[in-house]
Amino acid sequence: MRFPQSSEYCHFAIEAIEAAKVIGLVMFWFLHDEFDLAQFEIIIHPDSQRKGYATEAIRGLLTYAFTGLRVRRIVAECDARNLPARGLLLKAGLRQESECIQDRLQKGQWVNTVGFALLKQEYERSSPS
């Protein structure tokens, strides 16, 4: 697998250890040239979805972002029709905070985007010490 080359994005491989293969990718970047506000996207191969890999990867990313990088706020977005992705972000601890109506044109159809976020203090309150 080849990772995209970018000076603006960090790419993390998601590996299924028992199978010793890469099954997904997390992209992470800072917004607005500020290092306290970040966004991420996650992609998991369809054969490896609904097995807990994405939840584990997001929780690891949140720990890294909030404790290692000292991010203040992290956000993620998904297509409003993607109910599994919405559930994943909620399960990982983010909260839904917006829905933009018909903000993207996809395959000739206007679709909604749902926004999720988590603040560092929310993360600290919900994480076991």
mmCIF file of C-alpha atoms in Angstrom:
data_model
loop_
_atom_site.group_PDB
_atom_site.id
_atom_site.type_symbol
_atom_site.label_atom_id
_atom_site.label_comp_id
_atom_site.label_asym_id
_atom_site.label_seq_id
_atom_site.Cartn_x
_atom_site.Cartn_y
_atom_site.Cartn_z
ATOM 1 C CA MET A 1 0.000 0.000 0.000
ATOM 2 C CA ARG A 2 1.290 3.463 -0.876
ATOM 3 C CA PHE A 3 0.366 6.450 1.241
ATOM 4 C CA PRO A 4 -0.388 9.843 -0.272
ATOM 5 C CA GLN A 5 2.475 12.325 -0.052
ATOM 6 C CA SER A 6 1.520 15.556 1.686
ATOM 7 C CA SER A 7 3.136 18.142 3.895
ATOM 8 C CA GLU A 8 -0.270 19.160 5.264
ATOM 9 C CA TYR A 9 -1.694 15.783 6.313
ATOM 10 C CA CYS A 10 -0.487 13.013 8.605
ATOM 11 C CA HIS A 11 -1.381 9.495 7.494
ATOM 12 C CA PHE A 12 -1.599 6.580 9.920
ATOM 13 C CA ALA A 13 -2.015 2.980 8.805
ATOM 14 C CA ILE A 14 -4.568 0.797 10.575
ATOM 15 C CA GLU A 15 -3.216 -2.711 10.839
ATOM 16 C CA ALA A 16 -4.970 -5.945 11.741
ATOM 17 C CA ILE A 17 -2.194 -7.436 13.857
ATOM 18 C CA GLU A 18 -3.417 -11.035 13.687
ATOM 19 C CA ALA A 19 -3.529 -10.869 9.883
ATOM 20 C CA ALA A 20 -0.391 -8.672 9.674
ATOM 21 C CA LYS A 21 -1.913 -6.462 7.011
ATOM 22 C CA VAL A 22 -2.989 -2.858 6.580
ATOM 23 C CA ILE A 23 -6.785 -2.603 6.583
ATOM 24 C CA GLY A 24 -7.313 1.125 6.715
ATOM 25 C CA LEU A 25 -6.035 4.644 6.907
ATOM 26 C CA VAL A 26 -6.506 7.651 9.192
ATOM 27 C CA MET A 27 -5.786 11.112 7.811
ATOM 28 C CA PHE A 28 -5.158 13.846 10.376
ATOM 29 C CA TRP A 29 -4.492 17.545 9.832
ATOM 30 C CA PHE A 30 -4.562 20.899 11.583
ATOM 31 C CA LEU A 31 -7.100 23.537 10.554
ATOM 32 C CA HIS A 32 -6.501 27.235 9.870
ATOM 33 C CA ASP A 33 -2.733 27.080 10.522
ATOM 34 C CA GLU A 34 -3.484 26.588 14.212
ATOM 35 C CA PHE A 35 -2.077 23.652 16.120
ATOM 36 C CA ASP A 36 -4.897 23.444 18.647
ATOM 37 C CA LEU A 37 -7.677 22.635 16.152
ATOM 38 C CA ALA A 38 -7.526 19.406 14.137
ATOM 39 C CA GLN A 39 -9.673 17.270 11.867
ATOM 40 C CA PHE A 40 -9.524 13.620 10.851
ATOM 41 C CA GLU A 41 -10.991 11.145 8.388
ATOM 42 C CA ILE A 42 -10.895 7.373 8.579
ATOM 43 C CA ILE A 43 -11.213 4.717 5.881
ATOM 44 C CA ILE A 44 -11.493 0.986 6.644
ATOM 45 C CA HIS A 45 -11.534 -1.729 3.987
ATOM 46 C CA PRO A 46 -15.089 -3.126 3.663
ATOM 47 C CA ASP A 47 -13.935 -6.644 4.684
ATOM 48 C CA SER A 48 -12.691 -5.239 8.004
ATOM 49 C CA GLN A 49 -15.623 -2.983 8.885
ATOM 50 C CA ARG A 50 -17.823 -3.579 11.946
ATOM 51 C CA LYS A 51 -15.050 -5.436 13.799
ATOM 52 C CA GLY A 52 -13.988 -2.640 16.163
ATOM 53 C CA TYR A 53 -10.885 -1.559 14.250
ATOM 54 C CA ALA A 54 -12.186 1.922 13.434
ATOM 55 C CA THR A 55 -13.362 2.594 17.000
ATOM 56 C CA GLU A 56 -9.986 1.510 18.364
ATOM 57 C CA ALA A 57 -8.138 3.629 15.780
ATOM 58 C CA ILE A 58 -10.192 6.749 16.528
ATOM 59 C CA ARG A 59 -9.756 6.335 20.279
ATOM 60 C CA GLY A 60 -5.996 5.972 19.768
ATOM 61 C CA LEU A 61 -5.961 9.058 17.576
ATOM 62 C CA LEU A 62 -7.897 11.044 20.190
ATOM 63 C CA THR A 63 -5.400 10.059 22.878
ATOM 64 C CA TYR A 64 -2.498 11.043 20.635
ATOM 65 C CA ALA A 65 -4.117 14.349 19.634
ATOM 66 C CA PHE A 66 -5.226 15.456 23.102
ATOM 67 C CA THR A 67 -2.374 14.184 25.261
ATOM 68 C CA GLY A 68 0.562 14.063 22.859
ATOM 69 C CA LEU A 69 -0.116 17.013 20.564
ATOM 70 C CA ARG A 70 -2.186 19.017 23.080
ATOM 71 C CA VAL A 71 -4.981 19.686 20.601
ATOM 72 C CA ARG A 72 -7.834 21.746 22.097
ATOM 73 C CA ARG A 73 -10.586 20.599 19.718
ATOM 74 C CA ILE A 74 -10.914 17.850 17.105
ATOM 75 C CA VAL A 75 -13.599 17.564 14.436
ATOM 76 C CA ALA A 76 -14.814 15.036 11.865
ATOM 77 C CA GLU A 77 -17.515 15.069 9.192
ATOM 78 C CA CYS A 78 -19.469 12.475 7.282
ATOM 79 C CA ASP A 79 -22.254 12.148 4.742
ATOM 80 C CA ALA A 80 -25.532 12.378 6.680
ATOM 81 C CA ARG A 81 -26.809 9.237 4.910
ATOM 82 C CA ASN A 82 -23.894 7.166 6.242
ATOM 83 C CA LEU A 83 -25.515 5.890 9.439
ATOM 84 C CA PRO A 84 -22.660 3.470 10.307
ATOM 85 C CA ALA A 85 -20.125 6.338 10.154
ATOM 86 C CA ARG A 86 -22.341 8.524 12.324
ATOM 87 C CA GLY A 87 -22.659 5.719 14.862
ATOM 88 C CA LEU A 88 -18.904 5.133 14.811
ATOM 89 C CA LEU A 89 -18.093 8.760 15.591
ATOM 90 C CA LEU A 90 -20.606 8.825 18.436
ATOM 91 C CA LYS A 91 -19.315 5.504 19.829
ATOM 92 C CA ALA A 92 -15.752 6.845 19.737
ATOM 93 C CA GLY A 93 -16.836 9.727 21.975
ATOM 94 C CA LEU A 94 -17.457 12.627 19.601
ATOM 95 C CA ARG A 95 -20.739 14.498 19.709
ATOM 96 C CA GLN A 96 -22.805 15.638 16.767
ATOM 97 C CA GLU A 97 -22.875 19.402 16.629
ATOM 98 C CA SER A 98 -24.079 20.316 13.132
ATOM 99 C CA GLU A 99 -25.804 19.247 9.961
ATOM 100 C CA CYS A 100 -25.221 21.296 6.831
ATOM 101 C CA ILE A 101 -28.141 20.917 4.460
ATOM 102 C CA GLN A 102 -27.384 20.186 0.801
ATOM 103 C CA ASP A 103 -23.825 21.499 1.084
ATOM 104 C CA ARG A 104 -22.099 19.002 -1.261
ATOM 105 C CA LEU A 105 -22.881 17.830 -4.753
ATOM 106 C CA GLN A 106 -22.226 14.096 -5.038
ATOM 107 C CA LYS A 107 -22.998 12.190 -8.231
ATOM 108 C CA GLY A 108 -25.431 14.890 -9.328
ATOM 109 C CA GLN A 109 -27.319 14.954 -6.009
ATOM 110 C CA TRP A 110 -27.069 17.505 -3.206
ATOM 111 C CA VAL A 111 -26.293 15.787 0.100
ATOM 112 C CA ASN A 112 -26.038 16.852 3.735
ATOM 113 C CA THR A 113 -22.862 16.776 5.824
ATOM 114 C CA VAL A 114 -22.960 16.014 9.550
ATOM 115 C CA GLY A 115 -20.301 17.567 11.781
ATOM 116 C CA PHE A 116 -18.930 16.011 14.966
ATOM 117 C CA ALA A 117 -16.512 17.429 17.528
ATOM 118 C CA LEU A 118 -14.815 16.800 20.842
ATOM 119 C CA LEU A 119 -13.085 19.273 23.136
ATOM 120 C CA LYS A 120 -10.052 18.349 25.189
ATOM 121 C CA GLN A 121 -11.932 18.883 28.477
ATOM 122 C CA GLU A 122 -14.748 16.594 27.275
ATOM 123 C CA TYR A 123 -12.175 13.952 26.372
ATOM 124 C CA GLU A 124 -10.512 14.263 29.791
ATOM 125 C CA ARG A 125 -13.859 13.941 31.615
ATOM 126 C CA SER A 126 -14.830 10.808 29.695
ATOM 127 C CA SER A 127 -11.447 9.037 29.701
ATOM 128 C CA PRO A 128 -10.596 6.635 32.519
ATOM 129 C CA SER A 129 -7.716 7.951 34.633
#
